[in-house]
């Protein structure tokens, strides 16, 4: 058995004490190409760089160049330890600048003991990984179930599903992390084609009073393995997209869509459903909380000066 680094052990123990659901804190992957390791007193981390092709779908979901720090902090003062780690990382990046470039640090949401170090260095919480454990009851006004008919999307739905998906990207882009690129529309259509043939994610169209007004997409556990380590309770499904047309919002339509999706997800044996939402999103953040989701990991980001 290999010995666990004391910083990783202390970090993992602290996270387990504040959040038994948050996963992925028990180690650090070995550095690969473009990656490096840094260590300071009571903290260590792995650095990596994403360099995205602007024509690829994942370039919609973040800036093109993202420097990432995967940190672990122990000791009596985790804020000071994380602060020293951040300072070492930032010093190593020198005067790195340019358009469409940013820094990102993912940290367990409930480990509030360390995150002041991020705020004081200009990082803002941007993306929450939120989780709903099987059986969580929704709160708020009753869902408008009788007005909403959920049906599996089919190839003939391409135009409406692509339009609503693109509107979701445009809404999210307002917060400054997601970007609507010139390639986004084409990539959306390409990625939806197998889904609408029933070959990938589950995808439903919500008909409200007879007209298509919403979509929900969910990666079943076989496709959601990439995000499963975020939580300690499996099997995991990933709710990748949900959008309700502005004309039907605030009437319980979203709640009805979420309820229908959760019924299907739970019938498939899923223990935990995970999703991402922008922390500043004033619609989705309270909505998902009412549907039984709560943050487990928070991605803190800082854009680099464009020149
Ligand atoms: C998030 C979204 C799907 C919610 O859809 P919706 O149809 O508005 O959802 P609901 O009507 O069920 O709930 C919205 C709010 O209206 C309230 N509401 C529901 N029925 C209501 C009623 N009859 N009267 C008054 N308020 C009502 C709910 O309590 C809820 O409040 P909350 O946000 O504090 O929880 C929708 O706002 C949307 O598409 N937003 C833009 C895209 C987006 O953010 N997608 C999620 C990305 S992660």
Short mmCIF file of C-alpha atoms and ligand atoms in Angstrom, two decimals:
data_model
loop_
_atom_site.label_atom_id
_atom_site.label_comp_id
_atom_site.label_asym_id
_atom_site.label_seq_id
_atom_site.Cartn_x
_atom_site.Cartn_y
_atom_site.Cartn_z
CA UNK A 1 0.00 0.00 0.00
CA UNK A 2 1.43 3.42 -0.94
CA UNK A 3 1.52 6.02 1.83
CA UNK A 4 -0.86 8.92 1.34
CA UNK A 5 0.78 12.35 1.52
CA UNK A 6 -0.14 13.94 4.89
CA UNK A 7 -1.51 17.06 3.16
CA UNK A 8 -3.83 14.94 1.01
CA UNK A 9 -4.91 12.98 4.07
CA UNK A 10 -5.63 16.14 6.11
CA UNK A 11 -7.44 17.75 3.18
CA UNK A 12 -9.59 14.66 2.56
CA UNK A 13 -10.44 14.31 6.27
CA UNK A 14 -11.51 17.96 6.48
CA UNK A 15 -13.73 17.63 3.39
CA UNK A 16 -15.31 14.39 4.63
CA UNK A 17 -16.18 16.11 7.92
CA UNK A 18 -18.01 18.98 6.22
CA UNK A 19 -19.48 17.08 3.26
CA UNK A 20 -19.73 13.30 3.08
CA UNK A 21 -21.16 13.59 -0.46
CA UNK A 22 -18.28 15.51 -2.09
CA UNK A 23 -15.95 13.09 -3.88
CA UNK A 24 -12.62 13.17 -5.66
CA UNK A 25 -10.55 14.55 -2.77
CA UNK A 26 -8.57 11.46 -1.75
CA UNK A 27 -5.65 11.87 -4.11
CA UNK A 28 -4.18 13.74 -7.04
CA UNK A 29 -3.63 12.21 -10.47
CA UNK A 30 -0.03 11.83 -11.66
CA UNK A 31 1.05 14.78 -13.81
CA UNK A 32 0.66 14.16 -17.55
CA UNK A 33 1.88 16.20 -20.54
CA UNK A 34 1.40 19.95 -20.01
CA UNK A 35 1.04 19.32 -16.30
CA UNK A 36 3.19 20.00 -13.30
CA UNK A 37 3.26 19.53 -9.56
CA UNK A 38 3.73 22.32 -7.02
CA UNK A 39 4.21 22.13 -3.29
CA UNK A 40 4.36 24.66 -0.47
CA UNK A 41 4.06 24.32 3.30
CA UNK A 42 0.78 22.47 4.07
CA UNK A 43 -0.47 22.45 0.45
CA UNK A 44 0.24 20.77 -2.85
CA UNK A 45 -1.30 20.75 -6.27
CA UNK A 46 -1.27 19.62 -9.84
CA UNK A 47 -1.40 22.18 -12.63
CA UNK A 48 -2.83 21.58 -16.08
CA UNK A 49 -3.70 23.59 -19.16
CA UNK A 50 -6.72 23.11 -21.44
CA UNK A 51 -6.07 24.38 -24.98
CA UNK A 52 -9.33 24.03 -26.85
CA UNK A 53 -10.01 23.99 -30.57
CA UNK A 54 -12.43 26.91 -31.16
CA UNK A 55 -14.30 24.70 -33.61
CA UNK A 56 -14.99 21.97 -31.05
CA UNK A 57 -18.14 21.70 -28.91
CA UNK A 58 -16.26 21.94 -25.61
CA UNK A 59 -14.99 25.42 -26.64
CA UNK A 60 -18.56 26.60 -26.00
CA UNK A 61 -18.35 25.69 -22.31
CA UNK A 62 -15.21 27.63 -21.28
CA UNK A 63 -12.54 30.06 -22.51
CA UNK A 64 -10.16 28.58 -25.11
CA UNK A 65 -7.17 28.42 -22.76
CA UNK A 66 -7.78 27.48 -19.14
CA UNK A 67 -4.94 27.07 -16.66
CA UNK A 68 -6.15 24.80 -13.89
CA UNK A 69 -4.90 24.16 -10.38
CA UNK A 70 -6.02 20.99 -8.60
CA UNK A 71 -5.08 21.81 -5.02
CA UNK A 72 -5.07 20.11 -1.64
CA UNK A 73 -4.59 22.08 1.58
CA UNK A 74 -3.95 20.80 5.10
CA UNK A 75 -2.42 22.25 8.26
CA UNK A 76 -4.02 24.42 10.90
CA UNK A 77 -4.75 27.26 8.51
CA UNK A 78 -6.10 25.91 5.20
CA UNK A 79 -6.71 29.45 3.91
CA UNK A 80 -3.04 30.38 4.37
CA UNK A 81 -1.95 27.06 2.84
CA UNK A 82 -4.17 27.47 -0.22
CA UNK A 83 -3.09 31.13 -0.49
CA UNK A 84 0.59 30.14 -0.60
CA UNK A 85 -0.18 27.46 -3.21
CA UNK A 86 -2.08 29.96 -5.36
CA UNK A 87 0.76 32.48 -5.07
CA UNK A 88 3.30 29.90 -6.20
CA UNK A 89 1.09 28.87 -9.13
CA UNK A 90 0.39 32.47 -10.18
CA UNK A 91 4.10 33.36 -9.97
CA UNK A 92 4.89 30.40 -12.24
CA UNK A 93 2.42 31.68 -14.82
CA UNK A 94 4.35 34.96 -14.93
CA UNK A 95 2.65 37.61 -16.99
CA UNK A 96 0.49 35.10 -18.89
CA UNK A 97 -2.17 37.10 -20.70
CA UNK A 98 -4.20 37.20 -23.88
CA UNK A 99 -7.84 37.04 -24.95
CA UNK A 100 -10.01 34.03 -24.13
CA UNK A 101 -7.69 32.84 -21.36
CA UNK A 102 -8.55 32.16 -17.76
CA UNK A 103 -7.56 30.47 -14.54
CA UNK A 104 -9.76 27.89 -12.80
CA UNK A 105 -9.66 26.19 -9.42
CA UNK A 106 -12.26 23.64 -8.37
CA UNK A 107 -12.86 23.41 -4.64
CA UNK A 108 -15.39 21.47 -2.49
CA UNK A 109 -18.26 23.91 -1.96
CA UNK A 110 -18.69 23.27 1.76
CA UNK A 111 -14.98 23.62 2.58
CA UNK A 112 -15.41 27.29 3.34
CA UNK A 113 -12.30 27.28 5.57
CA UNK A 114 -9.97 27.85 2.61
CA UNK A 115 -11.81 29.83 -0.04
CA UNK A 116 -11.11 33.35 1.20
CA UNK A 117 -7.67 32.77 -0.34
CA UNK A 118 -9.36 32.61 -3.75
CA UNK A 119 -11.55 35.68 -3.23
CA UNK A 120 -8.58 37.79 -2.12
CA UNK A 121 -6.72 36.86 -5.31
CA UNK A 122 -9.53 37.97 -7.57
CA UNK A 123 -11.23 34.61 -8.21
CA UNK A 124 -15.02 34.44 -8.39
CA UNK A 125 -17.24 31.38 -7.96
CA UNK A 126 -18.59 30.66 -11.46
CA UNK A 127 -19.75 27.06 -11.90
CA UNK A 128 -21.38 24.82 -9.30
CA UNK A 129 -21.42 21.05 -9.58
CA UNK A 130 -24.68 20.32 -7.76
CA UNK A 131 -26.07 16.94 -6.74
CA UNK A 132 -29.48 15.51 -5.92
CA UNK A 133 -29.66 12.31 -3.92
CA UNK A 134 -32.37 9.83 -4.89
CA UNK A 135 -35.71 10.56 -3.23
CA UNK A 136 -35.04 14.25 -2.46
CA UNK A 137 -38.40 16.02 -2.36
CA UNK A 138 -38.94 19.24 -4.30
CA UNK A 139 -40.21 22.36 -2.51
CA UNK A 140 -42.14 25.39 -3.75
CA UNK A 141 -45.45 25.74 -5.60
CA UNK A 142 -46.94 22.59 -7.13
CA UNK A 143 -45.58 21.53 -10.53
CA UNK A 144 -47.85 22.27 -13.50
CA UNK A 145 -47.90 18.57 -14.35
CA UNK A 146 -51.29 18.61 -16.10
CA UNK A 147 -50.13 21.23 -18.64
CA UNK A 148 -46.84 19.51 -19.47
CA UNK A 149 -46.48 16.44 -21.66
CA UNK A 150 -42.97 15.03 -21.71
CA UNK A 151 -42.05 12.84 -24.65
CA UNK A 152 -38.80 11.35 -25.86
CA UNK A 153 -37.24 13.57 -28.55
CA UNK A 154 -37.07 12.09 -32.07
CA UNK A 155 -35.10 13.12 -35.21
CA UNK A 156 -38.03 15.25 -36.43
CA UNK A 157 -37.55 17.44 -33.31
CA UNK A 158 -34.07 18.59 -34.41
CA UNK A 159 -35.08 22.19 -35.22
CA UNK A 160 -36.89 22.80 -31.92
CA UNK A 161 -34.38 20.98 -29.71
CA UNK A 162 -31.41 22.76 -31.38
CA UNK A 163 -33.16 26.15 -31.01
CA UNK A 164 -33.85 25.63 -27.30
CA UNK A 165 -30.33 24.25 -26.68
CA UNK A 166 -28.81 27.25 -28.44
CA UNK A 167 -30.98 29.56 -26.33
CA UNK A 168 -29.63 27.81 -23.22
CA UNK A 169 -26.05 28.49 -24.36
CA UNK A 170 -26.91 32.15 -25.08
CA UNK A 171 -28.48 32.53 -21.63
CA UNK A 172 -25.46 30.97 -19.91
CA UNK A 173 -23.03 33.04 -21.97
CA UNK A 174 -24.26 36.16 -20.17
CA UNK A 175 -22.24 35.17 -17.10
CA UNK A 176 -18.88 35.27 -18.87
CA UNK A 177 -17.65 31.66 -18.83
CA UNK A 178 -19.69 29.98 -21.59
CA UNK A 179 -19.23 31.47 -25.08
CA UNK A 180 -21.47 31.30 -28.14
CA UNK A 181 -18.84 30.69 -30.85
CA UNK A 182 -19.26 30.75 -34.62
CA UNK A 183 -19.05 26.94 -34.51
CA UNK A 184 -21.55 26.46 -31.67
CA UNK A 185 -24.72 26.08 -33.75
CA UNK A 186 -23.19 23.46 -36.07
CA UNK A 187 -21.68 21.51 -33.16
CA UNK A 188 -25.02 21.49 -31.32
CA UNK A 189 -26.81 20.03 -34.34
CA UNK A 190 -24.05 17.41 -34.83
CA UNK A 191 -24.07 16.37 -31.19
CA UNK A 192 -27.87 16.16 -31.08
CA UNK A 193 -28.17 13.86 -34.10
CA UNK A 194 -27.33 10.58 -32.29
CA UNK A 195 -29.22 11.71 -29.18
CA UNK A 196 -32.44 12.20 -31.15
CA UNK A 197 -31.93 8.76 -32.70
CA UNK A 198 -32.00 7.41 -29.13
CA UNK A 199 -28.30 6.49 -29.17
CA UNK A 200 -26.88 8.73 -26.44
CA UNK A 201 -28.34 10.82 -23.65
CA UNK A 202 -31.98 10.64 -22.70
CA UNK A 203 -33.64 13.68 -24.22
CA UNK A 204 -37.21 14.85 -23.70
CA UNK A 205 -39.26 17.57 -25.31
CA UNK A 206 -41.75 19.25 -22.99
CA UNK A 207 -45.00 20.19 -24.70
CA UNK A 208 -46.82 22.88 -22.78
CA UNK A 209 -50.49 23.30 -23.66
CA UNK A 210 -49.65 21.32 -26.81
CA UNK A 211 -46.62 23.32 -28.02
CA UNK A 212 -42.92 22.37 -27.64
CA UNK A 213 -41.57 24.75 -24.98
CA UNK A 214 -38.77 22.98 -23.16
CA UNK A 215 -36.03 20.36 -23.25
CA UNK A 216 -34.26 18.18 -20.70
CA UNK A 217 -31.19 16.06 -21.47
CA UNK A 218 -29.64 13.50 -19.13
CA UNK A 219 -26.57 11.30 -19.52
CA UNK A 220 -27.36 7.86 -18.08
CA UNK A 221 -24.74 6.24 -15.79
CA UNK A 222 -22.94 4.56 -18.71
CA UNK A 223 -22.20 8.00 -20.22
CA UNK A 224 -21.77 9.91 -16.95
CA UNK A 225 -18.67 8.05 -15.72
CA UNK A 226 -16.55 11.16 -16.31
CA UNK A 227 -18.46 13.11 -13.62
CA UNK A 228 -19.21 10.20 -11.23
CA UNK A 229 -16.07 10.81 -9.07
CA UNK A 230 -17.53 14.22 -8.09
CA UNK A 231 -19.78 12.47 -5.57
CA UNK A 232 -19.46 9.49 -3.24
CA UNK A 233 -22.82 7.95 -4.08
CA UNK A 234 -23.26 5.92 -7.29
CA UNK A 235 -24.68 5.15 -9.84
CA UNK A 236 -24.55 8.73 -11.14
CA UNK A 237 -26.55 10.38 -13.94
CA UNK A 238 -25.66 13.79 -15.36
CA UNK A 239 -28.36 16.30 -16.23
CA UNK A 240 -26.58 18.10 -19.07
CA UNK A 241 -29.23 20.57 -20.25
CA UNK A 242 -32.57 21.98 -19.27
CA UNK A 243 -34.35 24.95 -20.78
CA UNK A 244 -37.85 26.37 -20.60
CA UNK A 245 -39.01 28.95 -23.11
CA UNK A 246 -39.26 32.40 -21.43
CA UNK A 247 -43.01 32.53 -22.25
CA UNK A 248 -43.77 29.57 -19.95
CA UNK A 249 -41.40 30.31 -17.04
CA UNK A 250 -42.48 30.84 -13.43
CA UNK A 251 -45.63 28.71 -13.75
CA UNK A 252 -44.40 25.34 -12.53
CA UNK A 253 -43.45 24.03 -15.99
CA UNK A 254 -39.78 23.59 -15.08
CA UNK A 255 -40.79 21.76 -11.89
CA UNK A 256 -42.98 19.40 -13.93
CA UNK A 257 -40.10 18.78 -16.37
CA UNK A 258 -37.67 18.08 -13.53
CA UNK A 259 -40.15 15.75 -11.80
CA UNK A 260 -40.66 13.72 -14.97
CA UNK A 261 -36.91 13.49 -15.55
CA UNK A 262 -36.27 12.43 -11.94
CA UNK A 263 -38.95 9.74 -12.13
CA UNK A 264 -37.22 8.26 -15.19
CA UNK A 265 -33.75 8.64 -13.67
CA UNK A 266 -34.74 6.92 -10.43
CA UNK A 267 -36.53 4.11 -12.26
CA UNK A 268 -33.17 3.42 -13.95
CA UNK A 269 -31.60 2.86 -10.52
CA UNK A 270 -29.61 6.11 -10.30
CA UNK A 271 -28.51 7.07 -6.77
CA UNK A 272 -27.27 10.60 -7.46
CA UNK A 273 -28.00 13.06 -10.23
CA UNK A 274 -25.37 15.70 -10.89
CA UNK A 275 -25.53 18.88 -12.96
CA UNK A 276 -23.60 22.08 -13.56
CA UNK A 277 -25.09 25.53 -13.24
CA UNK A 278 -23.59 28.98 -13.32
CA UNK A 279 -23.36 30.26 -9.75
CA UNK A 280 -24.61 33.75 -10.84
CA UNK A 281 -27.58 32.28 -12.80
CA UNK A 282 -30.56 33.90 -10.97
CA UNK A 283 -33.04 31.40 -12.44
CA UNK A 284 -31.29 28.07 -12.24
CA UNK A 285 -29.51 28.45 -8.88
CA UNK A 286 -32.72 28.80 -6.78
CA UNK A 287 -34.64 26.50 -9.14
CA UNK A 288 -32.25 23.58 -8.71
CA UNK A 289 -32.14 24.09 -4.95
CA UNK A 290 -35.93 23.72 -4.87
CA UNK A 291 -35.66 20.57 -6.95
CA UNK A 292 -33.40 18.98 -4.32
CA UNK A 293 -29.91 19.82 -5.64
CA UNK A 294 -27.14 21.39 -3.59
CA UNK A 295 -23.56 22.33 -4.47
CA UNK A 296 -20.74 19.84 -3.92
CA UNK A 297 -17.93 21.43 -5.94
CA UNK A 298 -17.46 25.04 -6.96
CA UNK A 299 -15.27 26.19 -9.82
CA UNK A 300 -13.61 29.52 -9.01
CA UNK A 301 -12.34 31.43 -12.03
CA UNK A 302 -10.39 34.50 -13.00
CA UNK A 303 -10.04 35.84 -16.53
CA UNK A 304 -6.55 36.92 -17.59
CA UNK A 305 -6.01 40.42 -18.97
CA UNK A 306 -6.64 40.33 -22.75
CA UNK A 307 -3.28 41.99 -23.55
C1 LIG B 1 -34.41 27.13 -14.88
C2 LIG B 1 -35.71 27.02 -15.71
C3 LIG B 1 -35.63 25.77 -16.55
C4 LIG B 1 -36.89 26.92 -14.74
O1 LIG B 1 -38.08 26.76 -15.52
P1 LIG B 1 -39.50 27.35 -15.02
O2 LIG B 1 -40.54 26.80 -15.89
O3 LIG B 1 -39.43 28.81 -14.88
O4 LIG B 1 -39.57 26.66 -13.57
P2 LIG B 1 -40.75 26.77 -12.50
O5 LIG B 1 -41.85 27.64 -12.99
O6 LIG B 1 -41.11 25.41 -12.06
O7 LIG B 1 -39.99 27.45 -11.29
C5 LIG B 1 -39.44 28.75 -11.43
C6 LIG B 1 -39.83 29.60 -10.25
O8 LIG B 1 -41.21 29.96 -10.37
C7 LIG B 1 -41.89 29.65 -9.16
N1 LIG B 1 -43.23 29.21 -9.51
C8 LIG B 1 -43.59 27.99 -9.98
N2 LIG B 1 -44.92 27.95 -10.16
C9 LIG B 1 -45.38 29.16 -9.83
C10 LIG B 1 -46.65 29.72 -9.79
N3 LIG B 1 -47.71 29.02 -10.16
N4 LIG B 1 -46.77 31.01 -9.39
C11 LIG B 1 -45.69 31.72 -9.02
N5 LIG B 1 -44.43 31.23 -9.02
C12 LIG B 1 -44.30 29.96 -9.42
C13 LIG B 1 -41.10 28.52 -8.56
O9 LIG B 1 -41.25 28.47 -7.15
C14 LIG B 1 -39.69 28.86 -8.94
O10 LIG B 1 -39.10 29.71 -8.02
P3 LIG B 1 -37.56 29.44 -7.58
O11 LIG B 1 -36.74 29.75 -8.78
O12 LIG B 1 -37.37 30.31 -6.43
O13 LIG B 1 -37.47 27.98 -7.25
C15 LIG B 1 -35.92 28.27 -16.60
O14 LIG B 1 -35.91 29.43 -15.80
C16 LIG B 1 -34.89 28.43 -17.70
O15 LIG B 1 -34.97 27.81 -18.75
N6 LIG B 1 -33.90 29.32 -17.45
C17 LIG B 1 -32.91 29.68 -18.46
C18 LIG B 1 -31.98 28.54 -18.77
C19 LIG B 1 -31.37 27.94 -17.53
O16 LIG B 1 -30.95 28.63 -16.63
N7 LIG B 1 -31.34 26.59 -17.54
C20 LIG B 1 -30.73 25.84 -16.48
C21 LIG B 1 -29.28 25.74 -16.75
S1 LIG B 1 -28.46 24.80 -15.51
#
